[in-house]
Short mmCIF file of C-alpha atoms in Angstrom, two decimals:
data_model
loop_
_atom_site.label_atom_id
_atom_site.label_comp_id
_atom_site.label_asym_id
_atom_site.label_seq_id
_atom_site.Cartn_x
_atom_site.Cartn_y
_atom_site.Cartn_z
CA MET P 1 -0.06 -0.15 0.08
CA LYS P 2 3.01 2.44 0.95
CA ILE P 3 4.63 1.70 -2.24
CA LEU P 4 1.58 2.52 -4.30
CA LEU P 5 1.17 5.72 -2.67
CA ASP P 6 4.76 6.42 -3.30
CA LEU P 7 4.42 5.47 -6.78
CA PHE P 8 1.48 7.90 -7.19
CA ILE P 9 2.92 10.84 -5.37
CA THR P 10 6.35 10.40 -7.24
CA PHE P 11 4.85 10.38 -10.85
CA ALA P 12 2.39 13.12 -9.90
CA LYS P 13 5.39 15.29 -8.99
CA MET P 14 7.01 14.59 -12.21
CA GLY P 15 3.70 15.13 -14.27
CA ALA P 16 3.43 18.64 -12.55
CA VAL P 17 6.98 19.91 -13.45
CA THR P 18 7.51 18.45 -16.93
CA PHE P 19 6.55 20.81 -19.82
CA GLY P 20 6.31 19.04 -23.14
CA GLY P 21 5.89 15.43 -21.90
CA GLY P 22 7.94 12.58 -23.77
CA TYR P 23 11.63 13.40 -24.14
CA ALA P 24 11.54 16.49 -21.96
CA MET P 25 10.72 13.96 -19.27
CA LEU P 26 13.79 12.03 -19.42
CA PRO P 27 16.12 13.90 -17.29
CA ILE P 28 13.43 14.27 -14.31
CA LEU P 29 12.99 10.49 -14.76
CA GLN P 30 16.61 9.81 -14.41
CA ARG P 31 16.81 11.96 -11.31
CA GLU P 32 14.05 10.72 -9.61
CA ILE P 33 13.59 7.00 -10.51
CA VAL P 34 17.31 6.04 -11.24
CA GLU P 35 18.99 8.15 -8.68
CA ASN P 36 16.51 8.88 -5.87
CA LYS P 37 13.99 6.04 -5.69
CA LYS P 38 16.25 3.38 -7.26
CA TRP P 39 13.24 1.84 -9.09
CA GLY P 40 15.22 1.13 -12.36
CA THR P 41 18.49 1.86 -14.27
CA ASP P 42 19.37 4.18 -16.90
CA GLU P 43 19.60 1.18 -19.46
CA GLU P 44 15.89 0.08 -18.30
CA LEU P 45 14.75 3.81 -19.08
CA ALA P 46 16.47 3.62 -22.48
CA ASP P 47 14.58 0.39 -23.26
CA TYR P 48 11.36 1.86 -21.85
CA TYR P 49 11.66 4.96 -24.33
CA ALA P 50 12.37 2.69 -27.31
CA ILE P 51 9.41 0.45 -26.70
CA GLY P 52 7.47 3.49 -25.93
CA GLN P 53 8.01 4.55 -29.28
CA CYS P 54 7.05 1.24 -30.92
CA THR P 55 3.60 1.11 -29.02
CA PRO P 56 0.62 3.37 -29.46
CA GLY P 57 -0.17 6.27 -26.97
CA VAL P 58 1.83 9.01 -25.06
CA ILE P 59 5.37 8.09 -24.32
CA ALA P 60 5.14 9.58 -20.64
CA VAL P 61 2.24 7.27 -19.92
CA ASN P 62 4.09 4.31 -21.43
CA VAL P 63 7.10 4.80 -19.43
CA ALA P 64 4.98 5.45 -16.09
CA THR P 65 3.14 2.04 -16.74
CA PHE P 66 6.70 0.33 -17.22
CA ILE P 67 8.00 1.52 -14.13
CA GLY P 68 5.13 1.05 -11.83
CA ARG P 69 4.45 -2.53 -13.19
CA LYS P 70 8.31 -3.37 -12.24
CA THR P 71 8.01 -1.80 -8.91
CA ALA P 72 4.74 -3.00 -7.62
CA GLY P 73 3.15 -5.39 -10.40
CA ASN P 74 0.13 -4.40 -12.76
CA LEU P 75 -1.69 -2.50 -10.19
CA GLY P 76 1.45 -0.57 -9.67
CA GLY P 77 1.58 0.37 -13.60
CA VAL P 78 -1.92 1.72 -13.30
CA VAL P 79 -1.32 3.79 -10.04
CA ALA P 80 1.87 5.31 -11.63
CA THR P 81 -0.02 6.24 -14.77
CA LEU P 82 -2.92 7.73 -12.88
CA GLY P 83 -0.07 9.80 -10.85
CA VAL P 84 1.31 11.12 -14.08
CA VAL P 85 -1.91 12.25 -15.67
CA PHE P 86 -3.13 13.66 -12.61
CA PRO P 87 -1.66 17.22 -12.41
CA SER P 88 -2.57 17.68 -16.22
CA LEU P 89 -6.16 17.04 -15.36
CA MET P 90 -6.38 19.38 -12.47
CA ILE P 91 -4.39 22.21 -14.37
CA ILE P 92 -6.16 21.92 -17.63
CA VAL P 93 -9.63 21.84 -16.21
CA LEU P 94 -8.91 24.98 -14.18
CA LEU P 95 -7.50 26.79 -17.23
CA ALA P 96 -10.08 25.47 -19.65
CA GLY P 97 -12.81 27.12 -17.12
CA VAL P 98 -11.00 30.23 -17.08
CA ILE P 99 -10.37 30.59 -20.72
CA GLN P 100 -14.19 29.90 -21.51
CA ALA P 101 -15.05 32.35 -19.07
CA TYR P 102 -13.16 35.10 -20.67
CA SER P 103 -13.17 34.18 -24.33
CA SER P 104 -15.79 36.65 -25.40
CA LEU P 105 -13.46 39.54 -24.47
CA GLU P 106 -12.03 41.51 -27.46
CA TRP P 107 -8.40 41.32 -26.38
CA VAL P 108 -8.41 37.75 -25.50
CA LYS P 109 -9.71 36.91 -28.98
CA HIS P 110 -6.62 38.82 -30.38
CA ALA P 111 -4.39 36.99 -28.29
CA PHE P 112 -5.70 33.67 -29.40
CA ALA P 113 -5.60 34.60 -32.94
CA GLY P 114 -1.90 35.39 -32.32
CA VAL P 115 -1.40 32.22 -30.70
CA ARG P 116 -2.97 30.13 -33.46
CA VAL P 117 -0.14 31.60 -35.93
CA CYS P 118 2.49 30.28 -33.38
CA VAL P 119 0.71 26.91 -33.08
CA CYS P 120 0.84 26.53 -36.93
CA VAL P 121 4.82 27.09 -36.69
CA LEU P 122 4.81 24.39 -33.82
CA ILE P 123 3.16 21.96 -35.70
CA PHE P 124 5.44 22.63 -38.93
CA ASN P 125 8.37 22.28 -36.52
CA ALA P 126 7.04 19.07 -34.91
CA VAL P 127 6.60 17.69 -38.72
CA ILE P 128 10.24 18.70 -39.70
CA LYS P 129 11.43 16.68 -36.75
CA LEU P 130 9.34 13.60 -37.35
CA PHE P 131 9.71 13.73 -41.06
CA SER P 132 13.74 13.25 -40.67
CA LYS P 133 13.29 10.13 -38.63
CA ALA P 134 10.35 8.45 -40.54
CA ILE P 135 10.99 9.26 -44.05
CA ILE P 136 14.31 7.27 -44.57
CA ASP P 137 13.77 6.07 -48.19
CA ARG P 138 11.69 5.84 -51.28
CA ARG P 139 8.95 3.64 -49.95
CA THR P 140 8.43 5.70 -46.86
CA MET P 141 8.47 8.77 -48.75
CA GLY P 142 5.49 6.99 -50.94
CA ILE P 143 3.63 6.03 -47.68
CA TYR P 144 4.01 9.80 -46.52
CA LEU P 145 2.77 11.30 -49.87
CA LEU P 146 -0.28 8.63 -50.07
CA VAL P 147 -1.33 9.18 -46.68
CA LEU P 148 -1.08 13.15 -47.16
CA ALA P 149 -3.19 12.88 -50.17
CA GLY P 150 -5.59 10.65 -48.68
CA SER P 151 -6.00 12.87 -45.53
CA VAL P 152 -6.36 16.13 -47.37
CA PHE P 153 -8.84 14.87 -50.28
CA LEU P 154 -10.77 11.96 -48.62
CA ASN P 155 -12.97 12.30 -45.55
CA LEU P 156 -11.91 9.08 -43.99
CA SER P 157 -10.92 8.13 -40.41
CA PRO P 158 -7.28 8.33 -39.38
CA VAL P 159 -7.75 4.83 -37.94
CA LEU P 160 -8.14 3.47 -41.36
CA PHE P 161 -4.79 5.08 -42.65
CA VAL P 162 -3.01 3.87 -39.55
CA VAL P 163 -4.13 0.16 -39.99
CA MET P 164 -3.35 0.31 -43.81
CA ALA P 165 0.20 1.85 -43.14
CA GLY P 166 0.79 -0.60 -40.57
CA LEU P 167 0.09 -3.43 -42.94
CA ALA P 168 2.01 -1.69 -45.84
CA GLY P 169 5.10 -1.60 -43.61
CA VAL P 170 5.07 -5.33 -42.70
CA ILE P 171 4.51 -6.27 -46.29
CA LEU P 172 7.15 -3.92 -47.41
CA LYS P 173 9.71 -4.87 -44.75
CA VAL P 174 8.93 -8.55 -44.09
CA TRP P 175 7.71 -10.08 -47.07
CA VAL P 176 8.82 -8.08 -50.17
CA LYS P 177 12.27 -6.67 -48.91
CA MET C 1 -25.70 11.99 -20.66
CA MET C 2 -24.47 8.55 -20.07
CA MET C 3 -24.37 7.97 -23.93
CA LEU C 4 -22.31 10.87 -24.37
CA TYR C 5 -19.84 9.71 -21.80
CA ALA C 6 -19.73 6.29 -23.37
CA LYS C 7 -19.01 8.02 -26.73
CA LEU C 8 -16.54 10.22 -25.31
CA PHE C 9 -14.59 7.30 -23.76
CA TRP C 10 -14.66 5.36 -27.00
CA GLU C 11 -13.60 8.16 -29.24
CA PHE C 12 -10.56 8.77 -26.85
CA PHE C 13 -9.90 5.07 -26.40
CA GLN C 14 -9.37 4.78 -30.44
CA THR C 15 -7.27 7.91 -30.22
CA GLY C 16 -5.02 6.29 -27.66
CA LEU C 17 -4.85 3.20 -29.45
CA PHE C 18 -4.01 4.22 -33.02
CA ALA C 19 -2.16 7.36 -32.36
CA VAL C 20 1.53 6.45 -32.90
CA GLY C 21 4.47 9.10 -32.30
CA GLY C 22 3.72 11.31 -29.27
CA GLY C 23 1.35 14.11 -28.58
CA MET C 24 1.09 15.71 -31.94
CA ALA C 25 -0.15 12.40 -33.40
CA THR C 26 -3.29 12.70 -31.36
CA LEU C 27 -4.15 15.92 -33.54
CA PRO C 28 -5.48 14.28 -36.67
CA PHE C 29 -7.75 11.96 -34.45
CA LEU C 30 -8.91 15.13 -32.60
CA TYR C 31 -9.84 16.90 -36.14
CA SER C 32 -11.62 13.88 -36.97
CA ILE C 33 -13.68 13.88 -33.92
CA SER C 34 -14.34 17.60 -34.26
CA ASP C 35 -15.76 16.86 -37.95
CA ARG C 36 -17.96 14.09 -37.11
CA THR C 37 -19.44 15.15 -33.57
CA GLY C 38 -19.23 18.99 -33.58
CA TRP C 39 -18.13 18.60 -29.62
CA PHE C 40 -15.66 21.33 -30.53
CA THR C 41 -14.55 23.52 -33.25
CA HIS C 42 -11.18 23.76 -35.22
CA GLU C 43 -10.35 27.08 -33.47
CA GLN C 44 -10.90 25.52 -30.15
CA LEU C 45 -8.51 22.71 -31.17
CA ALA C 46 -5.95 25.18 -32.07
CA ASP C 47 -6.41 27.03 -28.63
CA MET C 48 -6.15 23.54 -26.99
CA ILE C 49 -2.79 22.90 -28.59
CA ALA C 50 -1.35 26.32 -27.34
CA VAL C 51 -2.68 25.67 -23.75
CA SER C 52 -1.35 22.21 -23.96
CA GLU C 53 2.29 23.23 -24.97
CA SER C 54 2.24 25.85 -22.16
CA THR C 55 1.17 23.73 -19.29
CA PRO C 56 3.15 20.81 -17.59
CA GLY C 57 2.26 17.29 -18.62
CA ALA C 58 2.08 15.10 -21.70
CA ILE C 59 0.70 17.11 -24.76
CA GLY C 60 -1.44 14.02 -25.67
CA VAL C 61 -2.95 13.82 -22.19
CA ASN C 62 -3.67 17.75 -21.90
CA MET C 63 -5.48 17.85 -25.41
CA ALA C 64 -7.45 14.93 -24.22
CA THR C 65 -8.44 16.51 -20.85
CA TYR C 66 -9.08 19.87 -22.64
CA SER C 67 -11.34 18.53 -25.46
CA GLY C 68 -13.25 16.28 -22.68
CA TYR C 69 -13.71 19.28 -20.43
CA ILE C 70 -15.26 21.37 -23.57
CA THR C 71 -17.50 18.58 -24.49
CA ALA C 72 -18.91 17.38 -21.01
CA GLY C 73 -17.29 19.34 -18.14
CA LEU C 74 -15.26 17.93 -15.37
CA PRO C 75 -16.72 14.28 -15.88
CA GLY C 76 -15.90 14.77 -19.55
CA ALA C 77 -12.36 15.62 -18.84
CA VAL C 78 -11.65 12.65 -16.60
CA ILE C 79 -13.38 10.11 -19.12
CA SER C 80 -11.67 11.36 -22.08
CA THR C 81 -8.29 11.10 -20.34
CA ALA C 82 -9.32 7.59 -19.01
CA GLY C 83 -10.23 6.61 -22.51
CA LEU C 84 -6.82 8.01 -23.90
CA ILE C 85 -4.56 6.19 -21.40
CA THR C 86 -6.59 2.93 -21.09
CA PRO C 87 -5.24 1.39 -24.31
CA SER C 88 -1.61 2.35 -23.39
CA ILE C 89 -1.81 0.64 -20.09
CA ILE C 90 -3.13 -2.43 -21.51
CA VAL C 91 -0.64 -2.60 -24.29
CA ILE C 92 2.36 -1.92 -22.01
CA LEU C 93 1.41 -4.44 -19.46
CA LEU C 94 1.03 -7.01 -22.12
CA VAL C 95 4.45 -6.00 -23.86
CA ALA C 96 6.14 -5.72 -20.50
CA ALA C 97 5.78 -9.48 -20.18
CA PHE C 98 7.75 -10.17 -23.34
CA LEU C 99 9.94 -7.08 -23.44
CA ASN C 100 12.97 -7.79 -25.66
CA ALA C 101 11.27 -9.95 -27.92
CA PHE C 102 8.74 -7.14 -28.82
CA HIS C 103 10.99 -4.38 -30.32
CA GLU C 104 13.14 -6.63 -32.25
CA ASN C 105 10.21 -8.82 -33.72
CA ARG C 106 10.35 -8.19 -37.22
CA TYR C 107 6.65 -7.58 -37.87
CA VAL C 108 6.82 -4.89 -35.11
CA VAL C 109 9.78 -3.28 -36.78
CA GLY C 110 7.75 -3.72 -40.29
CA ALA C 111 4.47 -2.04 -38.91
CA PHE C 112 6.42 0.82 -37.45
CA TYR C 113 8.48 1.45 -40.81
CA GLY C 114 4.89 2.00 -42.40
CA LEU C 115 3.29 3.74 -39.27
CA ARG C 116 5.89 6.51 -38.78
CA PRO C 117 5.68 8.02 -42.33
CA ALA C 118 1.83 7.97 -41.98
CA SER C 119 1.65 9.43 -38.79
CA SER C 120 3.93 12.48 -40.05
CA ALA C 121 1.72 12.96 -42.93
CA MET C 122 -1.50 12.81 -41.04
CA ILE C 123 0.06 15.50 -38.73
CA THR C 124 1.04 17.54 -41.96
CA ALA C 125 -2.66 17.48 -43.05
CA ALA C 126 -3.69 18.60 -39.53
CA GLY C 127 -1.52 21.54 -39.90
CA LEU C 128 -2.57 22.43 -43.38
CA ILE C 129 -6.23 22.70 -42.01
CA LEU C 130 -5.13 25.08 -39.43
CA ALA C 131 -2.87 26.99 -41.84
CA ARG C 132 -5.91 27.55 -44.23
CA VAL C 133 -7.74 29.14 -41.42
CA VAL C 134 -5.08 31.33 -39.91
CA PHE C 135 -3.27 32.48 -43.19
CA PHE C 136 -5.97 32.38 -45.93
CA PHE C 137 -9.11 33.05 -43.79
CA GLY C 138 -10.38 29.68 -44.37
CA ASP C 139 -9.96 29.44 -48.24
CA PHE C 140 -6.78 28.75 -50.12
CA SER C 141 -8.20 29.68 -53.29
CA GLY C 142 -9.79 33.12 -52.46
CA GLY C 143 -6.67 35.04 -52.64
CA ASN C 144 -7.01 36.80 -49.26
CA VAL C 145 -3.75 36.32 -47.58
CA ASN C 146 -3.63 37.36 -43.82
CA VAL C 147 -0.54 39.53 -44.06
CA LYS C 148 -0.07 39.96 -40.20
CA ALA C 149 -0.17 36.21 -39.54
CA VAL C 150 2.31 35.59 -42.48
CA ILE C 151 4.85 38.39 -40.99
CA LEU C 152 4.49 36.54 -37.53
CA ALA C 153 5.01 33.00 -38.83
CA GLY C 154 8.09 34.16 -40.56
CA LEU C 155 9.44 35.81 -37.62
CA LEU C 156 8.83 32.68 -35.53
CA LEU C 157 10.34 30.42 -38.13
CA VAL C 158 13.57 32.61 -38.05
CA PHE C 159 13.54 32.48 -34.13
CA THR C 160 12.90 28.67 -34.08
CA HIS C 161 15.65 27.76 -36.67
CA THR C 162 18.30 30.17 -37.39
CA ILE C 163 19.28 32.26 -34.41
CA ALA C 164 21.22 29.94 -32.06
CA PHE C 165 20.08 31.63 -28.92
CA THR C 166 16.41 31.64 -29.32
CA ARG C 167 16.31 28.28 -31.20
CA LYS C 168 16.70 26.42 -27.74
CA LEU C 169 13.94 28.39 -25.85
CA HIS C 170 10.72 26.54 -24.79
CA PRO C 171 7.65 26.80 -27.14
CA VAL C 172 5.80 28.47 -24.25
CA ILE C 173 7.88 31.65 -24.82
CA TRP C 174 6.76 31.70 -28.44
CA ILE C 175 3.05 31.32 -27.68
CA ALA C 176 3.24 34.01 -24.91
CA PHE C 177 5.15 36.31 -27.62
CA SER C 178 2.50 35.57 -30.16
CA ALA C 179 -0.35 36.29 -27.96
CA ALA C 180 1.20 39.53 -26.97
CA VAL C 181 1.84 40.31 -30.77
CA GLY C 182 -1.79 39.36 -31.33
CA ILE C 183 -3.20 41.85 -28.64
CA VAL C 184 -0.71 44.84 -30.00
CA PHE C 185 -1.44 44.48 -33.52
CA GLU C 186 -5.26 43.26 -33.16
CA PHE C 187 -4.99 39.97 -34.87
#
């Protein structure tokens, strides 16, 4: 019981201080998990990140589940994950309430119009970063262009693109070569 | 109300299960939810990204919480977040049982060979939808260009790519900067 509480509090603390999630969390995980709590090693963290990238979902959540499970079984995995999302939940709900209350003010509208331009640039930057890791040859370029055209011109669910791209990857990499 | 909660959970469960490649990868799914359900608008989505980048925590989780809150208040926020993380928990608990075999498995490697470019493409498409609203007033072919927005975007690109000092700054700085520019120059 004590270890579960410890897991929840430790991961909640990390969730509250990490901006940007995922990779931004790595140095904090190294300090808290490896050095302070000794729940895992640097090598294990590296493995968890590698697997977090090969599994669906949010990387910070995946890593929390891994460490929680290793420390206190399946229940530990669930508790650590709840801990890491708990601060987000509180902060976002508070902020969303405030933003909704003031969203009709003229200057707030101007501020968000400016912010949207910034969001465009942030998405563009995120794409550039992903692109260099994902598009590594002609075939991956082909998948990129096909899915891009499909997303822009066809009104289909992203789920469909994900399933087809995963299948295409297996066919190209395992069976055709 | 129960129906809405169940639908909310299911939509975010699918997002958590199929969004591959971190926070921004949930974006195409959120656009799809917005188009099909009308729970939130494209503009609200853009605001959510800004808030999610400027607050602590994983971006994917923040966006799920925010959209759940807009759709159905506090219970909505909890339910959408639970929906998003449930598949992760299940998948990781399963994968943890046969750890090393998993990320060396050739089928897994093959699937991600195809999934990564697809994820990049879908995020690109989501960015284009937003760019149309921000830079062209919602219509690429209309010929109306939002000059103020283009200038601000150009500045931000220079700051985040070419100048060594500003390149390393956290996105929250640029979000705050853009909000200030938006207020001063009445965007």
